[in-house]
mmCIF file of C-alpha atoms and ligand atoms in Angstrom:
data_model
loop_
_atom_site.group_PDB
_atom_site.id
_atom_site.type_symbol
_atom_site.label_atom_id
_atom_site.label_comp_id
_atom_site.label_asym_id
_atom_site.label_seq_id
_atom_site.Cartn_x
_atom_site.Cartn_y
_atom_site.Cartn_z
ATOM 1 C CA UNK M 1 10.536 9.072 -1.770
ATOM 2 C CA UNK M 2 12.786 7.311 -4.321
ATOM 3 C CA UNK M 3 14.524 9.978 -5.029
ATOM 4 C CA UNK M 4 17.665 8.784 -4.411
ATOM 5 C CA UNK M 5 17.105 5.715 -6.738
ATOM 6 C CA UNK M 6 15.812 8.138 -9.142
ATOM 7 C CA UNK M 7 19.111 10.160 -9.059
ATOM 8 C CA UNK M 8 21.079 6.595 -9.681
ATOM 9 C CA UNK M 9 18.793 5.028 -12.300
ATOM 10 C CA UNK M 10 19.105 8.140 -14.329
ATOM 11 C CA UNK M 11 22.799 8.592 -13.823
ATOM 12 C CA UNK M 12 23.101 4.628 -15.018
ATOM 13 C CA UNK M 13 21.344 5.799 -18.244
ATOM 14 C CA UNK M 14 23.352 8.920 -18.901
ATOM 15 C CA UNK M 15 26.532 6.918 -19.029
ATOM 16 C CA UNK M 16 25.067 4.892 -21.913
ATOM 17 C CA UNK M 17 23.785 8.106 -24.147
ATOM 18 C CA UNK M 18 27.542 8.319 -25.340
ATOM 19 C CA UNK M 19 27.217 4.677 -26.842
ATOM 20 C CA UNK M 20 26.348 4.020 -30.380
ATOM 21 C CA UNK M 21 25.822 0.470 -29.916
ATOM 22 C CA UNK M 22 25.841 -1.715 -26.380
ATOM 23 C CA UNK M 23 27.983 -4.857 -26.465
ATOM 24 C CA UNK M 24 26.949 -7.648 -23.857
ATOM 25 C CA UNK M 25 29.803 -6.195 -21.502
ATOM 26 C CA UNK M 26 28.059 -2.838 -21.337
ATOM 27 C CA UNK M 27 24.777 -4.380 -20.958
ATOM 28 C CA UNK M 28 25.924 -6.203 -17.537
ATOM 29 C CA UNK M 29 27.789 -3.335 -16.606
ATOM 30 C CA UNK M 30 24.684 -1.246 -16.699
ATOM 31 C CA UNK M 31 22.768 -4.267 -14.906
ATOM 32 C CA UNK M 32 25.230 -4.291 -12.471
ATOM 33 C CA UNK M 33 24.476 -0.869 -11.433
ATOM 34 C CA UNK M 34 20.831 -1.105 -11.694
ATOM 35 C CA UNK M 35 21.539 -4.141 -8.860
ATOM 36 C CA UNK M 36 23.585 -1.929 -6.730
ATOM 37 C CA UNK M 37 20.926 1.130 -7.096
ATOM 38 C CA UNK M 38 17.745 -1.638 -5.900
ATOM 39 C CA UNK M 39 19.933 -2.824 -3.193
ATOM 40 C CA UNK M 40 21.104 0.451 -1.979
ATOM 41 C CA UNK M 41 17.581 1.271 -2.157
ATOM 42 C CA UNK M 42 16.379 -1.739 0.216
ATOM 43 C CA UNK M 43 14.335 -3.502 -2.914
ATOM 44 C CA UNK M 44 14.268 -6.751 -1.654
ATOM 45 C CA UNK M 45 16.735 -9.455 -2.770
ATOM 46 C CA UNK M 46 14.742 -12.061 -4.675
ATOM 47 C CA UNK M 47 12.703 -9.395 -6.430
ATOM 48 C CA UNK M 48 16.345 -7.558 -7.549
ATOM 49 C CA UNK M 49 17.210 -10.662 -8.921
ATOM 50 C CA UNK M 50 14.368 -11.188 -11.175
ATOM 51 C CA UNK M 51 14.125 -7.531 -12.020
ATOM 52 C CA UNK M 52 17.859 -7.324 -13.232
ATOM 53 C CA UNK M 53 17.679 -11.233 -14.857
ATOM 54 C CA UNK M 54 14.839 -9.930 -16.831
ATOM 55 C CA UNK M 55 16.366 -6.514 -17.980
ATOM 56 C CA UNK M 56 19.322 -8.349 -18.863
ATOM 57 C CA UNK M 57 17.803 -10.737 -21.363
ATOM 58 C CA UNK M 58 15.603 -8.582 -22.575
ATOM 59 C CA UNK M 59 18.120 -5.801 -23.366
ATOM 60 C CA UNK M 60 20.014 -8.615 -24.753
ATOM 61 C CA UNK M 61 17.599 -9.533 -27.512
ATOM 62 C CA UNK M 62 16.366 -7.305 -29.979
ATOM 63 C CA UNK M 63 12.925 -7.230 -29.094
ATOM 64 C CA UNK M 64 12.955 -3.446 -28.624
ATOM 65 C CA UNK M 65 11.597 -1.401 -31.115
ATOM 66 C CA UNK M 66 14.277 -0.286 -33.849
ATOM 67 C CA UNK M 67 13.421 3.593 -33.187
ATOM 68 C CA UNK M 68 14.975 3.821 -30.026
ATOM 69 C CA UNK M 69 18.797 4.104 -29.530
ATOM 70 C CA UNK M 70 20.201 1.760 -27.538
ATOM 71 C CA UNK M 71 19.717 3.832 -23.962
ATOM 72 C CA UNK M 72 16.278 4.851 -24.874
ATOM 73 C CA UNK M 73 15.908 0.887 -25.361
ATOM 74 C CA UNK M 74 17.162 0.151 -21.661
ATOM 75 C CA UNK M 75 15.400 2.606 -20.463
ATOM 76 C CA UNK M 76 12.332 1.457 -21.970
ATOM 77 C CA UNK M 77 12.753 -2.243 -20.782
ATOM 78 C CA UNK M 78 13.929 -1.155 -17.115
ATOM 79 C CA UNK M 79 10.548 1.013 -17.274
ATOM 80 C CA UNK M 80 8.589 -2.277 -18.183
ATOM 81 C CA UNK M 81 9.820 -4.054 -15.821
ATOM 82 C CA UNK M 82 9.125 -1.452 -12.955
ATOM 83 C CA UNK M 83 5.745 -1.260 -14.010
ATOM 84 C CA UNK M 84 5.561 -4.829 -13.920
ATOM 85 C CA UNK M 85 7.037 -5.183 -10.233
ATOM 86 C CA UNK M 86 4.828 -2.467 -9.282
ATOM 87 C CA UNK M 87 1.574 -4.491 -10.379
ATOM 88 C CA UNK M 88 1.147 -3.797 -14.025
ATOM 89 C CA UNK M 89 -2.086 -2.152 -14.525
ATOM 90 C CA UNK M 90 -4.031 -0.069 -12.411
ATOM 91 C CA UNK M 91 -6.560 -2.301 -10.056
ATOM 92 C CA UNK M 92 -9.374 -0.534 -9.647
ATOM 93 C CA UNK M 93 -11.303 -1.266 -5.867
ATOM 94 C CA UNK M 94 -13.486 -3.483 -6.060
ATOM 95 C CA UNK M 95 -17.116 -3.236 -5.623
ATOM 96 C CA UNK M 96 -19.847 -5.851 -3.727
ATOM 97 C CA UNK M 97 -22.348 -6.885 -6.423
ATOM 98 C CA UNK M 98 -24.803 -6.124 -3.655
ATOM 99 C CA UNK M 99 -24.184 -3.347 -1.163
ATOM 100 C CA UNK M 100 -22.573 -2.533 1.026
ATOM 101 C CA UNK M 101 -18.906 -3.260 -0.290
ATOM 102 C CA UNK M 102 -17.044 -4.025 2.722
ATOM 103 C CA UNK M 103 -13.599 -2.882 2.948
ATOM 104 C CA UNK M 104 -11.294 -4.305 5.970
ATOM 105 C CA UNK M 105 -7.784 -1.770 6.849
ATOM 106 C CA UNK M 106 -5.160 -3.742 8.029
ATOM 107 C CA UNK M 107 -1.551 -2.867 8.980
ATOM 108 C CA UNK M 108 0.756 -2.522 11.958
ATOM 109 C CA UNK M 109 0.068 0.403 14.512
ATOM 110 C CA UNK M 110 1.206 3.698 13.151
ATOM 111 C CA UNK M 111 0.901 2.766 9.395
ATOM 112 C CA UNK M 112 -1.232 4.999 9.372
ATOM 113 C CA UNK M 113 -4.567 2.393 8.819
ATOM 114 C CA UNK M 114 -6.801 5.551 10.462
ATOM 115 C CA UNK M 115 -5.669 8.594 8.310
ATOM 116 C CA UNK M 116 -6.486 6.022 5.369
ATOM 117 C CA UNK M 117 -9.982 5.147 6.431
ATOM 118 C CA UNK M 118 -10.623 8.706 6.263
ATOM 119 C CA UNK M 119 -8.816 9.724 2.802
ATOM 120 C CA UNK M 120 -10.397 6.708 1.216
ATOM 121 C CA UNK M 121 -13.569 7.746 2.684
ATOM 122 C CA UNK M 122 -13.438 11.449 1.163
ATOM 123 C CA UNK M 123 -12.692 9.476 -1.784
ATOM 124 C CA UNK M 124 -15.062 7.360 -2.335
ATOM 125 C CA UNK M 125 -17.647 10.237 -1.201
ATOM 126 C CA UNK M 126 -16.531 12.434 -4.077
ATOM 127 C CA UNK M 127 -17.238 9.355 -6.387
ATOM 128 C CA UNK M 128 -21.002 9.642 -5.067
ATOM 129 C CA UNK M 129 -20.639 6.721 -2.558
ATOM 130 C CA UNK M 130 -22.270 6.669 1.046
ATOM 131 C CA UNK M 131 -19.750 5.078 3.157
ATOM 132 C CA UNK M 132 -19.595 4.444 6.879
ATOM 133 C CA UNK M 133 -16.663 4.168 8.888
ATOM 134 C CA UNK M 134 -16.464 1.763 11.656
ATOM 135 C CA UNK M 135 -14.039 2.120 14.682
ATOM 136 C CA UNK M 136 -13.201 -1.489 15.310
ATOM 137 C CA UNK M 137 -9.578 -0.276 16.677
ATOM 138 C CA UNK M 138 -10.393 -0.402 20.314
ATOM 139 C CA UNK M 139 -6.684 -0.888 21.180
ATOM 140 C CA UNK M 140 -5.120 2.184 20.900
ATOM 141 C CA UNK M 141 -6.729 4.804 23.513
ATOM 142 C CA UNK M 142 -7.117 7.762 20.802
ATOM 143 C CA UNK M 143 -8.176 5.388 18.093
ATOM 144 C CA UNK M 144 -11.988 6.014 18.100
ATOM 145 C CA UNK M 145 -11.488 9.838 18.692
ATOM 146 C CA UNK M 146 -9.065 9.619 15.932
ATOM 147 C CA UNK M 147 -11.466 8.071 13.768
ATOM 148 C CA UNK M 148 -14.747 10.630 14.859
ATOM 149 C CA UNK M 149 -12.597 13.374 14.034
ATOM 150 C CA UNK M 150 -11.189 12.157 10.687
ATOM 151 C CA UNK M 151 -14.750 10.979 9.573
ATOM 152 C CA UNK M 152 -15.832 14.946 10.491
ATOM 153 C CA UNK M 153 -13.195 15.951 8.069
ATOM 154 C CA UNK M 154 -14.221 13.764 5.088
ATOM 155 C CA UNK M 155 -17.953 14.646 5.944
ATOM 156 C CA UNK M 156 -18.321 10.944 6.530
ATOM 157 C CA UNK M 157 -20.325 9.011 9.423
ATOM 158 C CA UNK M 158 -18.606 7.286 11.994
ATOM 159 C CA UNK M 159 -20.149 3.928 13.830
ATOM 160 C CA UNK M 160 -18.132 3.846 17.105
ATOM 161 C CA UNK M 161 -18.691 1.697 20.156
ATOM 162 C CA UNK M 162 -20.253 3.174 23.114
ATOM 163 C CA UNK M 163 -17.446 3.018 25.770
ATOM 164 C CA UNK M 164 -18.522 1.309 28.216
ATOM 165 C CA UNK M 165 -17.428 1.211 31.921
ATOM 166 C CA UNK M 166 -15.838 -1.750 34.229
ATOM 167 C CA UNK M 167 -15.431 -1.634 37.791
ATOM 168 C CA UNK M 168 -11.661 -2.102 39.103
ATOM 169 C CA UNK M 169 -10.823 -4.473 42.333
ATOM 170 C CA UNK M 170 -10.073 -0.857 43.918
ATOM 171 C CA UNK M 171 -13.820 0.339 43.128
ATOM 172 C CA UNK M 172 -12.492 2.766 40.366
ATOM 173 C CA UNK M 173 -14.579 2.781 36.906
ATOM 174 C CA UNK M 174 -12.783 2.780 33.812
ATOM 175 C CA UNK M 175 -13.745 2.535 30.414
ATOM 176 C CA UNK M 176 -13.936 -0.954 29.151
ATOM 177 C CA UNK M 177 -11.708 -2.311 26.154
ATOM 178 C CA UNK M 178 -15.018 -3.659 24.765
ATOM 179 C CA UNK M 179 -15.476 -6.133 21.302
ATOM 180 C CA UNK M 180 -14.036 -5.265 18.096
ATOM 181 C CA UNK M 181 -15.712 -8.175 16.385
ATOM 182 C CA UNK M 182 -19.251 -7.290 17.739
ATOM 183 C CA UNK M 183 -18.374 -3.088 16.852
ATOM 184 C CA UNK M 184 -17.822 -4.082 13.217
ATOM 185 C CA UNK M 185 -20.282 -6.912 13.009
ATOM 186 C CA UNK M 186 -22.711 -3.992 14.538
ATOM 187 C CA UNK M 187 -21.372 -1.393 12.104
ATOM 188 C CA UNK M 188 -21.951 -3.915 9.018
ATOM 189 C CA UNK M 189 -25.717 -4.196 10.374
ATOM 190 C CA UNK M 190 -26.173 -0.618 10.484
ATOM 191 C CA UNK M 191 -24.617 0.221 6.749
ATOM 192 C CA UNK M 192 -27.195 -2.373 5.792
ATOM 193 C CA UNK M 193 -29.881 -0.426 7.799
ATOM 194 C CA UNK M 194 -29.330 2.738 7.035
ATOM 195 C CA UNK M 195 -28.276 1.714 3.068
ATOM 196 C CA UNK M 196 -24.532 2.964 3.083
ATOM 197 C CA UNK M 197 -23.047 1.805 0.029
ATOM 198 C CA UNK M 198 -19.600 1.296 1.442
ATOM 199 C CA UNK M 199 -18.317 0.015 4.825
ATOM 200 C CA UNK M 200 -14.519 0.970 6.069
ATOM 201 C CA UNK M 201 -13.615 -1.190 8.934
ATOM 202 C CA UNK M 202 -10.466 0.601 11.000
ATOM 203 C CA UNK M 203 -9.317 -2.072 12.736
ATOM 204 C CA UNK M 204 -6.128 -2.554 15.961
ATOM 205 C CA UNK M 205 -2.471 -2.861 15.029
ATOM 206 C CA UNK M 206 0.445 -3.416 17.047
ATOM 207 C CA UNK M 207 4.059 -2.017 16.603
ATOM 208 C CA UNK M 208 5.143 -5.340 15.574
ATOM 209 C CA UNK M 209 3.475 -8.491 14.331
ATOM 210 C CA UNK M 210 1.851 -10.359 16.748
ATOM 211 C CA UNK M 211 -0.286 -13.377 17.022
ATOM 212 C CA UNK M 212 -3.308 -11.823 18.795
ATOM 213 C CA UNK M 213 -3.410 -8.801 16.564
ATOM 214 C CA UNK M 214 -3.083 -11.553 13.367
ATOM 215 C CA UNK M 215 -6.094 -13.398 15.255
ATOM 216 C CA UNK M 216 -8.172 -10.732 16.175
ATOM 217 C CA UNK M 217 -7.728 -8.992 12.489
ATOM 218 C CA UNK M 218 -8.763 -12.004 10.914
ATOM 219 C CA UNK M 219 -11.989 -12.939 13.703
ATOM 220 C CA UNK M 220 -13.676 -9.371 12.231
ATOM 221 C CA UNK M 221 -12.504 -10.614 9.019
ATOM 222 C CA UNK M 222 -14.589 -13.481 9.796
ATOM 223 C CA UNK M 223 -17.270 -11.639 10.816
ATOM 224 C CA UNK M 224 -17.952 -9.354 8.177
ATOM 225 C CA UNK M 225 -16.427 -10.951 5.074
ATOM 226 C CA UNK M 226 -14.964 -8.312 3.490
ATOM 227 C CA UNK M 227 -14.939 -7.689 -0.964
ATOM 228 C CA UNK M 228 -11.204 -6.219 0.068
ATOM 229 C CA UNK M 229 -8.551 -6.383 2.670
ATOM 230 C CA UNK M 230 -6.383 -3.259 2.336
ATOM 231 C CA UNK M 231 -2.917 -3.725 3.892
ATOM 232 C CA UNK M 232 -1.353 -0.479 5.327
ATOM 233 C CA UNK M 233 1.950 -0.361 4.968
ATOM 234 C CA UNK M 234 4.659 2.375 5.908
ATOM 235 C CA UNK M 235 6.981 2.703 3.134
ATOM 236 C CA UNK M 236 9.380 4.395 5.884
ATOM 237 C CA UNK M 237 10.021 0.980 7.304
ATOM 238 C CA UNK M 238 12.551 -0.187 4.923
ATOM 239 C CA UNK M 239 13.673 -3.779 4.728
ATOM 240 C CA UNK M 240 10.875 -4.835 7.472
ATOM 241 C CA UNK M 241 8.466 -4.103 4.963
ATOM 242 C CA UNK M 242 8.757 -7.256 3.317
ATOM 243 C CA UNK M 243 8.816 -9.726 6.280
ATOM 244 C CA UNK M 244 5.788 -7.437 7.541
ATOM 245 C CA UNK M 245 3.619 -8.143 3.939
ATOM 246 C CA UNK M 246 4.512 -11.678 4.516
ATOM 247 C CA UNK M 247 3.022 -11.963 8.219
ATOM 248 C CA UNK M 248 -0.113 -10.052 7.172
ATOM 249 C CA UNK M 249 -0.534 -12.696 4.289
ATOM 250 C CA UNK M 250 -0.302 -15.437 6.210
ATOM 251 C CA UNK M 251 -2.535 -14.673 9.342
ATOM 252 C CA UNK M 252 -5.187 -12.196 7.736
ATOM 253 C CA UNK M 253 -4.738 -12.026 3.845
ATOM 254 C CA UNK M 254 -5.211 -9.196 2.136
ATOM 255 C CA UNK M 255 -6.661 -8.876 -1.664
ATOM 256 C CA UNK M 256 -4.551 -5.315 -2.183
ATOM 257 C CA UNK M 257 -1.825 -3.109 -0.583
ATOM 258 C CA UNK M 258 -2.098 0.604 -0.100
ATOM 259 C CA UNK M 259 2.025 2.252 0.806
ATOM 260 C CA UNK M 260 1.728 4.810 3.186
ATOM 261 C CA UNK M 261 4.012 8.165 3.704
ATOM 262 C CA UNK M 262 5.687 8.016 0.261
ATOM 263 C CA UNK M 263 6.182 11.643 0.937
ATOM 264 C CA UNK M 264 8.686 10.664 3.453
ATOM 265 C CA UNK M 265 11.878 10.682 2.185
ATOM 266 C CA UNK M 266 13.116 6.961 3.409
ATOM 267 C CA UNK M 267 14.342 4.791 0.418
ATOM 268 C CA UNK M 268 11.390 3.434 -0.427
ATOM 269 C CA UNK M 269 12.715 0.255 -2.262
ATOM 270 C CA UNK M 270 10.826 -2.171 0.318
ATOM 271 C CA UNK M 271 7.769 -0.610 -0.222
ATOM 272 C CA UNK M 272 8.229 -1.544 -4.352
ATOM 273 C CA UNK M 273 8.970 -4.726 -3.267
ATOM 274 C CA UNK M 274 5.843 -5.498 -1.580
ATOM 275 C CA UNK M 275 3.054 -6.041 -4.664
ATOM 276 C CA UNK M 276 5.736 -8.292 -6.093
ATOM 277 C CA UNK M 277 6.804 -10.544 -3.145
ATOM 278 C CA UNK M 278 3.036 -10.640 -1.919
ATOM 279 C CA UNK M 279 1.729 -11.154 -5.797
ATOM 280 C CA UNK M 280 -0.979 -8.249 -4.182
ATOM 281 C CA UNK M 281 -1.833 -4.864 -6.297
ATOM 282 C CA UNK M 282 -1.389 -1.850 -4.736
ATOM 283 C CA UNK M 283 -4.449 0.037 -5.104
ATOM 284 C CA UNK M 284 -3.570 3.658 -3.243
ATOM 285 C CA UNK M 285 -0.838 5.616 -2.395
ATOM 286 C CA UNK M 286 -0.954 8.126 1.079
ATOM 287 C CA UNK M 287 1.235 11.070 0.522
ATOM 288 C CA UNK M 288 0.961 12.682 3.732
ATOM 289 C CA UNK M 289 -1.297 13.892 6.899
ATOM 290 C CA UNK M 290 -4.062 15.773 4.863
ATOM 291 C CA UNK M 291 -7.365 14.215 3.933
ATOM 292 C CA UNK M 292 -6.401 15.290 -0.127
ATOM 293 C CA UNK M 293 -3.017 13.513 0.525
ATOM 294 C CA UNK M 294 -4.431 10.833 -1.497
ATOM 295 C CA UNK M 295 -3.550 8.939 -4.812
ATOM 296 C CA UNK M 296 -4.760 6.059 -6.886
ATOM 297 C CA UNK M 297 -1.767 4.249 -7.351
ATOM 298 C CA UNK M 298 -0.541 4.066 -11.167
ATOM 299 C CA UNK M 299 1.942 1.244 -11.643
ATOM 300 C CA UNK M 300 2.973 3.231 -15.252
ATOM 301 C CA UNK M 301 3.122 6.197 -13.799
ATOM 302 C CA UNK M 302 5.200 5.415 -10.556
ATOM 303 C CA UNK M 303 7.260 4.061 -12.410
ATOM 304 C CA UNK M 304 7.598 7.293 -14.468
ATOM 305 C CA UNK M 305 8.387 9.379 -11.785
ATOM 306 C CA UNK M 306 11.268 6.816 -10.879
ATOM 307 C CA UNK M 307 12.813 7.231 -14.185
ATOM 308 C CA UNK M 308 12.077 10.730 -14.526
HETATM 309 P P1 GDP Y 1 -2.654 3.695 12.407
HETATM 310 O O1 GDP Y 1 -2.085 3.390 13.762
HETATM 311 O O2 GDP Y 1 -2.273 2.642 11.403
HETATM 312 O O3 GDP Y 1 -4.117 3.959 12.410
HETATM 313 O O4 GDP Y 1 -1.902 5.008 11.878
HETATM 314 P P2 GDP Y 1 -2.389 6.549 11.854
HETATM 315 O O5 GDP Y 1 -3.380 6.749 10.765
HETATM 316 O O6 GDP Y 1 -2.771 6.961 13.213
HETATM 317 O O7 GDP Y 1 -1.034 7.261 11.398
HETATM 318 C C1 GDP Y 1 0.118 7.276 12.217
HETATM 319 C C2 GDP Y 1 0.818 8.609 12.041
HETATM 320 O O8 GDP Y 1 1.287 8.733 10.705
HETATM 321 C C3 GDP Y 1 -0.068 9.815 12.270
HETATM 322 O O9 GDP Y 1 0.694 10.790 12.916
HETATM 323 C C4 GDP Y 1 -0.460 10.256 10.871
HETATM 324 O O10 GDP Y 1 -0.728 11.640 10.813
HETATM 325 C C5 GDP Y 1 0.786 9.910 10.097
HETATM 326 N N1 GDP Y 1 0.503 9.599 8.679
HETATM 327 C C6 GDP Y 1 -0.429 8.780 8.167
HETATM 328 N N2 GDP Y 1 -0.340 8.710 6.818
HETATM 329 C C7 GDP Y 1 0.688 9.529 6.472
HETATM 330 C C8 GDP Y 1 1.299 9.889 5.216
HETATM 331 O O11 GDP Y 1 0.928 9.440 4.128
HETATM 332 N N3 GDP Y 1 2.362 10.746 5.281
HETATM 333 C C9 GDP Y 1 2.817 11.244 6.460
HETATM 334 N N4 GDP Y 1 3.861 12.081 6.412
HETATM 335 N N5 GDP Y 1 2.281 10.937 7.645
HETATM 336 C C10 GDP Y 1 1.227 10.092 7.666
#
């Protein structure tokens, strides 16, 4: 991931290496392609704007310290400003003064909301926490499976619904869809019972926003009034990413963002654009299908590999 924005951020800075000191004109020509690296990148458009408005003035002004040359100086103000768009400093999860911490996934279908409940499970176990999962996806056929045999994995429980059974005009029995809200409601009263520290609540998405899924995400929300709502989001999915962030905000809320696949090799730039645009942290970082595939997300040190 990035690694084409990488390759043209760095280039950008090589070109100014052979300057001894950077007039105004070589200052926007540099800005200029640090705007055409973003866009190429799919960063959205409003937060390219401030990025490049603010490493503009700031390379401008002499604020920078005196040791640096003048590329090491836009380097250093283009890594600020990453860091800043990324979230600034490190937000740690947040923890219920009285247990269980409850901590809601959502995210559209495929973001990969399940493999998360089960790397943030792992990770929280390592940290000494008891958590439970709870499989409060009941829209997706594999879901709960999914979810039994990720929790295996991490060496975590799972609280699943019982599938039940309805009877078809035809006679035939199928398993019914059953209640997410009453599953995670259910699996809230059994972390209390059974004195799990932390609750994950897995919960449906669709492949595209809709109004239901919005509703239904925010009725468990309701129902079990989570310390965090973690928003899944594939950083494969380019420009969507942003309208995505937005729809999320608006029907469920979410207090931090966690990019998915950023071990794909997709652009990427949406993905940075999301803790900025949403005003959200992003708190993890999934780096592929394994359980360890896991990272706290650094703002300074994303940022780092970017300019690397
Ligand atoms: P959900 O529908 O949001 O629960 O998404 P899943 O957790 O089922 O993930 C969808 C697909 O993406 C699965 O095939 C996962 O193995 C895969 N996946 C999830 N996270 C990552 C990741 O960080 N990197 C890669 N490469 N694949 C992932």
């Amino acid at each position: 991931m990035f690694a084409t924005l990488s390759d043209r951020l760095t280039s950008t800075f090589k070109n100014l290496r052979t300057k001894g000191r950077l007039s105004e004109a070589d200052i926007d020509a540099t800005v200029r392609e640090i705007r055409r690296a973003l866009l190429d990148a799919d960063v959205a458009v409003p937060v390219v704007r401030e990025f490049t408005g603010k490493v503009r003035e700031r390379a401008l002004s002499s604020e920078v310290s005196g040791a640096l040359n003048p590329a090491q100086q836009v380097v250093k103000v283009v890594n600020d400003e990453l860091i800043s768009v990324l979230g600034g400093e490190q937000r740690p999860l947040r923890f219920a003064k009285t247990p269980p911490t409850v901590i809601l996934l959502a995210g559209l279908q495929g973001a990969g909301k399940t493999t998360l409940a089960g790397k943030l499970a792992r990770h929280l176990r390592e940290k000494g926490h008891t958590p439970l999962l709870v499989a409060a996806d009941l829209q997706r056929p594999n879901a709960v499976t999914q979810l039994q045999v990720v929790g295996e994995r991490a060496g975590v429980p799972v609280f699943a619904p019982h599938p039940g059974t309805q009877e078809g005009s035809d006679g035939s029995l199928t398993a019914a869809p059953g209640d997410p809200v009453a599953v995670a409601r259910d699996g809230l009263a059994a972390a209390r019972t059974r004195q799990h520290d932390v609750l994950i609540v897995d919960t449906a998405g669709r492949l595209g926003v809709d109004a239901e899924m919005m509703q239904q995400a925010a009725d468990i929300r309701d129902a079990v009034d989570p310390d965090e709502i973690l928003f899944v989001i594939d950083a494969m999915i380019g420009q969507d990413a942003v309208a995505t962030a937005q729809a999320f905000a608006d029907g469920v809320g979410f207090t931090g963002v966690v990019l998915s696949k950023l071990d794909g090799d997709a652009r990427g730039g949406a993905a940075l654009s999301v803790a900025s645009v949403t005003g959200r942290p992003i708190l993890f970082a999934s780096t592929g299908e394994k359980l360890t595939d896991f990272e706290v997300f650094h703002p300074d040190r994303m940022a780092g590999r970017i300019l690397d």
